[in-house]
Coordinates of N, CA and C in Angstrom, one line a residue:
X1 N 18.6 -6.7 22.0 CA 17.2 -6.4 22.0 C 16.9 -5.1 21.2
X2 N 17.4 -3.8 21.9 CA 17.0 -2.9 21.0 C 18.1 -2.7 19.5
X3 N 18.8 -3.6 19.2 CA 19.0 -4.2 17.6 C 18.2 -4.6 16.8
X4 N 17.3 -5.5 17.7 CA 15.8 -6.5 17.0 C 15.0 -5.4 17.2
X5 N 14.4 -4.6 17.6 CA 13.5 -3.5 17.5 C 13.9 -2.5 16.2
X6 N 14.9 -2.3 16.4 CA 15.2 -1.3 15.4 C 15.4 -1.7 14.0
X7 N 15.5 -3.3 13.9 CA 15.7 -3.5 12.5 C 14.5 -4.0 12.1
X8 N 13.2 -4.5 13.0 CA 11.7 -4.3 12.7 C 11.1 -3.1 12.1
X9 N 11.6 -2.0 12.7 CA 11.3 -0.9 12.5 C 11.9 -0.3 10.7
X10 N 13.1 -0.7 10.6 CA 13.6 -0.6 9.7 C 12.7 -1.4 8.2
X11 N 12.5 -2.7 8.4 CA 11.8 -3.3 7.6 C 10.6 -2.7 7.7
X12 N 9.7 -2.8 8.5 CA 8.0 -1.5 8.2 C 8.1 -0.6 7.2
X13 N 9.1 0.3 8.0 CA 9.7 1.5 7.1 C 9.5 1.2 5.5
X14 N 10.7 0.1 5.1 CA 10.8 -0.2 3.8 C 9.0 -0.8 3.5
X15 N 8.6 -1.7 3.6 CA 7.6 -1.9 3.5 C 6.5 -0.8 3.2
X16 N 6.1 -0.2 3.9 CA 5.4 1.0 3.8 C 5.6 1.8 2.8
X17 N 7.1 2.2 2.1 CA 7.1 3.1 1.3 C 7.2 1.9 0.1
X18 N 7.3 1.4 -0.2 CA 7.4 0.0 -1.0 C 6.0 0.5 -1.6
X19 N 4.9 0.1 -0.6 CA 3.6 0.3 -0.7 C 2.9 1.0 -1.3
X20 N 3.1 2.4 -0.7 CA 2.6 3.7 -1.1 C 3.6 4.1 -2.2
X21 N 4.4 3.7 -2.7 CA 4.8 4.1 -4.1 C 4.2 3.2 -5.0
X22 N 3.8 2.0 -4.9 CA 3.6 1.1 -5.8 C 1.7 1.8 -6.1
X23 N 1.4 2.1 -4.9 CA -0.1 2.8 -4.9 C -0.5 4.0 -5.3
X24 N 1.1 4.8 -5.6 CA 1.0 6.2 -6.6 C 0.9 5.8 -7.8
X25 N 1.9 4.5 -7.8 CA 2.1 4.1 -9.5 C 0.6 3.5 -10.3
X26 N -0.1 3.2 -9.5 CA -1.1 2.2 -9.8 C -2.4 3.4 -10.6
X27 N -2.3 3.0 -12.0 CA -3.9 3.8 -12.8 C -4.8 3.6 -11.7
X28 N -5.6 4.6 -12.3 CA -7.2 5.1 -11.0 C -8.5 3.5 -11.8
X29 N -8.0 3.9 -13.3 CA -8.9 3.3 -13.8 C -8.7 2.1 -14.2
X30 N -9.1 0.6 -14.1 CA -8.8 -0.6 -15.2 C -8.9 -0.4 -16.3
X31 N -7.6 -0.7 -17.3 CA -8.1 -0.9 -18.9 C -9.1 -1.1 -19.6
X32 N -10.4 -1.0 -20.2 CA -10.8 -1.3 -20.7 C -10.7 -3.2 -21.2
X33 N -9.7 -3.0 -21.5 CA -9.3 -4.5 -21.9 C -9.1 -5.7 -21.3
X34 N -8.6 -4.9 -20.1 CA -8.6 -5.7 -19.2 C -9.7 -5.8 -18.4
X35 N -11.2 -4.8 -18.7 CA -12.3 -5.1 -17.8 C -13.4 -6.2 -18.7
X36 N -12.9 -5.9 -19.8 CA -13.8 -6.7 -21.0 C -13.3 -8.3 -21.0
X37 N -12.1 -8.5 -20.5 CA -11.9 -10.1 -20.6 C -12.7 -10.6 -19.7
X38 N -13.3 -11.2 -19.9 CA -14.2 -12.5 -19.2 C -15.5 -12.7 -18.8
X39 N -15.5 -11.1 -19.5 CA -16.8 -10.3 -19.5 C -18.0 -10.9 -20.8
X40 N -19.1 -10.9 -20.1 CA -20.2 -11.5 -21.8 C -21.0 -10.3 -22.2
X41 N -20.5 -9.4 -23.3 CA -20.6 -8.0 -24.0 C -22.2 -8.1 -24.2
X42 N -23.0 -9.5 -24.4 CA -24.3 -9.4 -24.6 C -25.1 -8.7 -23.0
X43 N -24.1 -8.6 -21.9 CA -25.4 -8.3 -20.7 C -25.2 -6.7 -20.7
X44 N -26.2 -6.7 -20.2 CA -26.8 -5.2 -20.1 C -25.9 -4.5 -19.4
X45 N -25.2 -4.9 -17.8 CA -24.4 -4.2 -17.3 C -23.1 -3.6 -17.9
X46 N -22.3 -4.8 -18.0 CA -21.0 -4.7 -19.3 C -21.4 -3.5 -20.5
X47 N -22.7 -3.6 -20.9 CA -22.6 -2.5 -22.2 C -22.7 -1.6 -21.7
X48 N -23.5 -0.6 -20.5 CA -23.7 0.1 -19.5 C -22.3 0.8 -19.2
X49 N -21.8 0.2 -18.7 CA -20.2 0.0 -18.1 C -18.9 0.7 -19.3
X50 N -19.1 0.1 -20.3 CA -18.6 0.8 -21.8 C -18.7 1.5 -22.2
X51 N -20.3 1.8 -22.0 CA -20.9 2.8 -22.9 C -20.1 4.6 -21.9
X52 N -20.4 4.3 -20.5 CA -19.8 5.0 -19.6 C -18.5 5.4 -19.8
X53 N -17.9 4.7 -19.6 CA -15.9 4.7 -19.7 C -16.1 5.2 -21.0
X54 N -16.6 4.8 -22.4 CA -16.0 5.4 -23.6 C -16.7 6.3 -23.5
X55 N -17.9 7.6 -23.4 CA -18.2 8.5 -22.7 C -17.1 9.4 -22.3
X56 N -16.2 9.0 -21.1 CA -15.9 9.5 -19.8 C -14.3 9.7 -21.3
X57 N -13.9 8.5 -21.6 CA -12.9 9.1 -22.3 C -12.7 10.0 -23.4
X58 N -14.2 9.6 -24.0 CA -14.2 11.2 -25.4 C -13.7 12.3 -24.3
X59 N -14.4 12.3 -23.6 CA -14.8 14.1 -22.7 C -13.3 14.0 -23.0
X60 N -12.3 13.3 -22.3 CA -11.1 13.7 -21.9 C -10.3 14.0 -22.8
X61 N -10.7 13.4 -24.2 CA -9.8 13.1 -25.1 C -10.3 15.1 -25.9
X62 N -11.3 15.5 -25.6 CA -11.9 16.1 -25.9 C -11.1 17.8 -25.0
X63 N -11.1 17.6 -24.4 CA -10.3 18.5 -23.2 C -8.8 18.8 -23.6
X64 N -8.1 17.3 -24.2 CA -6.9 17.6 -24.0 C -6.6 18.3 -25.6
X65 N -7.3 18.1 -26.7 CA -7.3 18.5 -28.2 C -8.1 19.9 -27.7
X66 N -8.6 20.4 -27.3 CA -9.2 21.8 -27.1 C -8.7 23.0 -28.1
X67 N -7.4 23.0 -27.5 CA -6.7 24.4 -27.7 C -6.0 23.8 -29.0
X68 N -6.2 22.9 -29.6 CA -5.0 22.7 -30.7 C -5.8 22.2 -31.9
X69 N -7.0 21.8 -31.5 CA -7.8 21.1 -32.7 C -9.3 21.5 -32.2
X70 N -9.9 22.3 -32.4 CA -11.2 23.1 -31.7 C -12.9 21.9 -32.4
X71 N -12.2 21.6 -33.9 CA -13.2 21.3 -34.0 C -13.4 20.0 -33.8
X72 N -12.1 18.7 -33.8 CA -11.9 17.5 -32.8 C -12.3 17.2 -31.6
X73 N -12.4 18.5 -31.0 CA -13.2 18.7 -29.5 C -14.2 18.2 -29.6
X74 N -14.9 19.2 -30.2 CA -16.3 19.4 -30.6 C -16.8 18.0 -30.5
X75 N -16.1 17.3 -31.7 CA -17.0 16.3 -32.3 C -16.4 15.1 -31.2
X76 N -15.4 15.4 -30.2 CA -15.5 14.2 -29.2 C -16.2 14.3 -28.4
X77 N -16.4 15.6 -27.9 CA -17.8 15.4 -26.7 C -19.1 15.4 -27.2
X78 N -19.5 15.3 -28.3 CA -20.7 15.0 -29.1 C -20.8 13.4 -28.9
X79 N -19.9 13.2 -29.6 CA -20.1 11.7 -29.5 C -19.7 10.9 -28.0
X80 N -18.7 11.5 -27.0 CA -19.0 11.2 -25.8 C -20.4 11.8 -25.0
X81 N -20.9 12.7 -25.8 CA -22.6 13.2 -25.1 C -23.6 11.5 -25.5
X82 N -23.2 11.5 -26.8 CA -24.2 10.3 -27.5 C -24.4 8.8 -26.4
X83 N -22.9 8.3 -26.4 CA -22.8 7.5 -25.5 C -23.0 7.4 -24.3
X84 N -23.0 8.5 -23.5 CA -23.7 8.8 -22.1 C -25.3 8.4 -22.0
X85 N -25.8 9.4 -23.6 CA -27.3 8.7 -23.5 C -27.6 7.5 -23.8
X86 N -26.8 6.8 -24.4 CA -26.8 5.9 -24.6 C -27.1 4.4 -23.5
X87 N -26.2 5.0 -22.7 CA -26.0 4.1 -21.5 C -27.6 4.6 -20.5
X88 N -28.0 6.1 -20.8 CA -29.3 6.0 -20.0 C -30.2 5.5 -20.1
X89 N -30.4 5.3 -22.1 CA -31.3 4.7 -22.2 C -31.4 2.7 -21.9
X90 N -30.5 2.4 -21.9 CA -29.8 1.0 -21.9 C -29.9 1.0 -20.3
X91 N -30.0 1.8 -19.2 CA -30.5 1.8 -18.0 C -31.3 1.7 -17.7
X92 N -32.2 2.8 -18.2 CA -34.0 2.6 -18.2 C -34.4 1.6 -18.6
X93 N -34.1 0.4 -19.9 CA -34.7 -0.7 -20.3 C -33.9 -1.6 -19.8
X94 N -33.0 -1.8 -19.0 CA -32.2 -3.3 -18.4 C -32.4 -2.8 -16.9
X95 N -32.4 -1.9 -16.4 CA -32.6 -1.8 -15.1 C -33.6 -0.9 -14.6
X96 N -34.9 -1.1 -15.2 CA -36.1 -0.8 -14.9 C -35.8 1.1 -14.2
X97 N -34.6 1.7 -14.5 CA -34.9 3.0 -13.9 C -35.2 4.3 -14.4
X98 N -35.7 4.8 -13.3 CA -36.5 6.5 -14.3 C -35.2 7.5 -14.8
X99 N -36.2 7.8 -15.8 CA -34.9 8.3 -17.1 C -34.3 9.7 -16.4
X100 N -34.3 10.5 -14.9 CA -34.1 11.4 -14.4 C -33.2 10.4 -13.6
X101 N -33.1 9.6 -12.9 CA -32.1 8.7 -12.2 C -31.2 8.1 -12.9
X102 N -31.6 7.6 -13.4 CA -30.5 7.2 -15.4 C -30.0 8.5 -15.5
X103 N -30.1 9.3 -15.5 CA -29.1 10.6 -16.2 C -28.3 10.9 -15.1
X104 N -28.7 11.3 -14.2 CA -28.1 11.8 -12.6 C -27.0 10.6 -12.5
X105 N -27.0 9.5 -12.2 CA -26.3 8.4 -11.9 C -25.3 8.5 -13.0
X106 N -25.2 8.6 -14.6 CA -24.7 7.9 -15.4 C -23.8 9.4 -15.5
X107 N -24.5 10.6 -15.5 CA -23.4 11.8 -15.0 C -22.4 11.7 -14.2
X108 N -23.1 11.2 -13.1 CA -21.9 11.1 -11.8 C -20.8 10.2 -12.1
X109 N -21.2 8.9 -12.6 CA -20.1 8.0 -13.4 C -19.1 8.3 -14.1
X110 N -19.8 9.2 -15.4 CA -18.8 9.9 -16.2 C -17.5 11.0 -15.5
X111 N -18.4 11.4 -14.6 CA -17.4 13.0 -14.0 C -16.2 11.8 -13.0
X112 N -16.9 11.0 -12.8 CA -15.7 10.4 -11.8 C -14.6 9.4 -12.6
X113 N -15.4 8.7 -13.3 CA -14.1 8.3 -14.3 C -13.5 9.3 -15.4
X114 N -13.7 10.3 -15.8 CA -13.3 11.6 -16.5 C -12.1 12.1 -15.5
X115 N -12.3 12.2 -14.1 CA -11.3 12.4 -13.0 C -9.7 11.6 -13.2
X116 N -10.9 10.6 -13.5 CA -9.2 9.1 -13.0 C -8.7 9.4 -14.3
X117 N -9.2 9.7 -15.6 CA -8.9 9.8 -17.0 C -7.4 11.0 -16.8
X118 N -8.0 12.1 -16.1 CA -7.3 13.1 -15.9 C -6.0 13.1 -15.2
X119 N -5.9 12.3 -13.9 CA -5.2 12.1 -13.1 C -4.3 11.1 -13.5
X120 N -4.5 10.4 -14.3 CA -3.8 9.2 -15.0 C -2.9 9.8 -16.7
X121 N -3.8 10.9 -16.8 CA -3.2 11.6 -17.9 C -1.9 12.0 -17.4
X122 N -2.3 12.9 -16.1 CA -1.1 13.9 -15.7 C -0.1 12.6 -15.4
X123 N -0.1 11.6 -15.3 CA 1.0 11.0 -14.5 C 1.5 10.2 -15.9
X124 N 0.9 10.1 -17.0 CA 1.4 9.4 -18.1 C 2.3 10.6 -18.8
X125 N 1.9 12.0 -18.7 CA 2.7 13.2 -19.2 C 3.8 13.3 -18.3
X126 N 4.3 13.2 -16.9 CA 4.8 13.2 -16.4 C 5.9 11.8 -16.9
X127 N 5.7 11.4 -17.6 CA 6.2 9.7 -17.3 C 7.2 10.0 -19.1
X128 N 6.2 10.4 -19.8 CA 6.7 10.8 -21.5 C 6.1 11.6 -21.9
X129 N 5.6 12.6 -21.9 CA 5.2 13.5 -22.3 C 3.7 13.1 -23.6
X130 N 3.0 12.4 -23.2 CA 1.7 12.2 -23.8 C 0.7 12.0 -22.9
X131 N 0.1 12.1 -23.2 CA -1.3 12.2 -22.4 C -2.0 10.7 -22.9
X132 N -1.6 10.0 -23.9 CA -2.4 8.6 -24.1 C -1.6 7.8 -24.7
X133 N -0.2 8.1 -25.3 CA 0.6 7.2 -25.9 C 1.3 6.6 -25.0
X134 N 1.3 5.1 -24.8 CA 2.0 4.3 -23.5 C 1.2 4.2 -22.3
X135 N 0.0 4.4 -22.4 CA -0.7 4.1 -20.9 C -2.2 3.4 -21.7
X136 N -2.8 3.1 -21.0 CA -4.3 2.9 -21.0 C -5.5 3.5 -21.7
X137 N -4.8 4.5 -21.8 CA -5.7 5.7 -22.4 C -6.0 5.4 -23.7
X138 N -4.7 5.1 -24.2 CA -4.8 5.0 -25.6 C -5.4 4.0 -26.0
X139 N -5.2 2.6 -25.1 CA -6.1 1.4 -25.5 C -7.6 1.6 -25.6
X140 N -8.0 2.0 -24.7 CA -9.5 2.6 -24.4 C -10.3 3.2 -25.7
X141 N -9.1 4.2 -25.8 CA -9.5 5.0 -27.4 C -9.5 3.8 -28.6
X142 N -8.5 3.0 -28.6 CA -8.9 2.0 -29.9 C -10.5 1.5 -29.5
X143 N -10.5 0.8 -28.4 CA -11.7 -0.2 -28.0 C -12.9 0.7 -28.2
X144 N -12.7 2.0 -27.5 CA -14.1 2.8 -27.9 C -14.4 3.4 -29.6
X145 N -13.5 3.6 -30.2 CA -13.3 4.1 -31.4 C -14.1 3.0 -32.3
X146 N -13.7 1.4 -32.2 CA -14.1 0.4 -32.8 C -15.9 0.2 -32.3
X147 N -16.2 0.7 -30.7 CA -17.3 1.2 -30.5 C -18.2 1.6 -31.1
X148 N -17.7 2.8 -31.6 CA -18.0 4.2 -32.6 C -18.1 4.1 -34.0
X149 N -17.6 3.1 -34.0 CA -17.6 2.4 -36.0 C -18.9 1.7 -36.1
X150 N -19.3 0.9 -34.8 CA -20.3 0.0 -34.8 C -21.7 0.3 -35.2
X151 N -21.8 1.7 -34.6 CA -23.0 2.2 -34.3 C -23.3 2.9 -35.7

């Protein structure tokens, strides 16, 4: 009996860290690519939703070229500033809200996916030493890039 107890215990054990490692490993954020499949780009939320994330990834992309390319900075949080309004304005006219609640909300959005951007960086630099080559990041940056051409 206490053989069957203990080798219950033993399997949890495994289980559990099984878990919580597979839950370190796991991005904060969905791919881009993978949130645009099945998605219909004509509704207002979806563009909302893009306009946000590519936003949220200039900033980062913006952060990490800082100290090595000053004026690349610049011109990424300009154009992740653009897109942020972008998405307010595209809130105010698809979701009937006031342009002071459209800003507040679509800030908060940005700073929290800019977070996961961050946190997902450090674990992709940890992983090979880039911050967007071989993860998610860098897909995002094509998808928003081709964004950026559009406009």
């Amino acid at each position: 009996y206490i053989f069957i107890e203990m080798k219950k215990k033993i399997i949890l054990t495994i289980i559990g860290v099984l878990f919580l490692t597979n839950f370190a490993k796991a991005d904060l954020n969905i791919s881009l690519k993978k949130y645009l499949d099945g998605k219909n780009l004509d509704e207002g939320s979806t563009q909302i939703y893009l306009l946000k994330r590519c936003s949220s990834v200039y900033a980062y992309a913006s952060g990490i070229v800082l100290k090595s390319d000053a004026i690349s900075s610049k011109n990424f949080i300009e154009i992740s500033n653009n897109l942020l309004f972008k998405s307010v304005e595209l809130m105010v006219i698809e979701d009937n809200k006031k342009i002071e609640e459209a800003q507040k909300e679509a800030e908060n959005n940005r700073k929290a996916l800019f977070s996961n951007y961050i946190a997902d960086g450090k674990k992709n630099w940890e992983k090979n030493k880039s911050h967007f080559k071989g993860s998610y990041i860098s897909d995002d940056m094509v998808i928003c890039s081709k964004l950026i051409k559009d406009n």
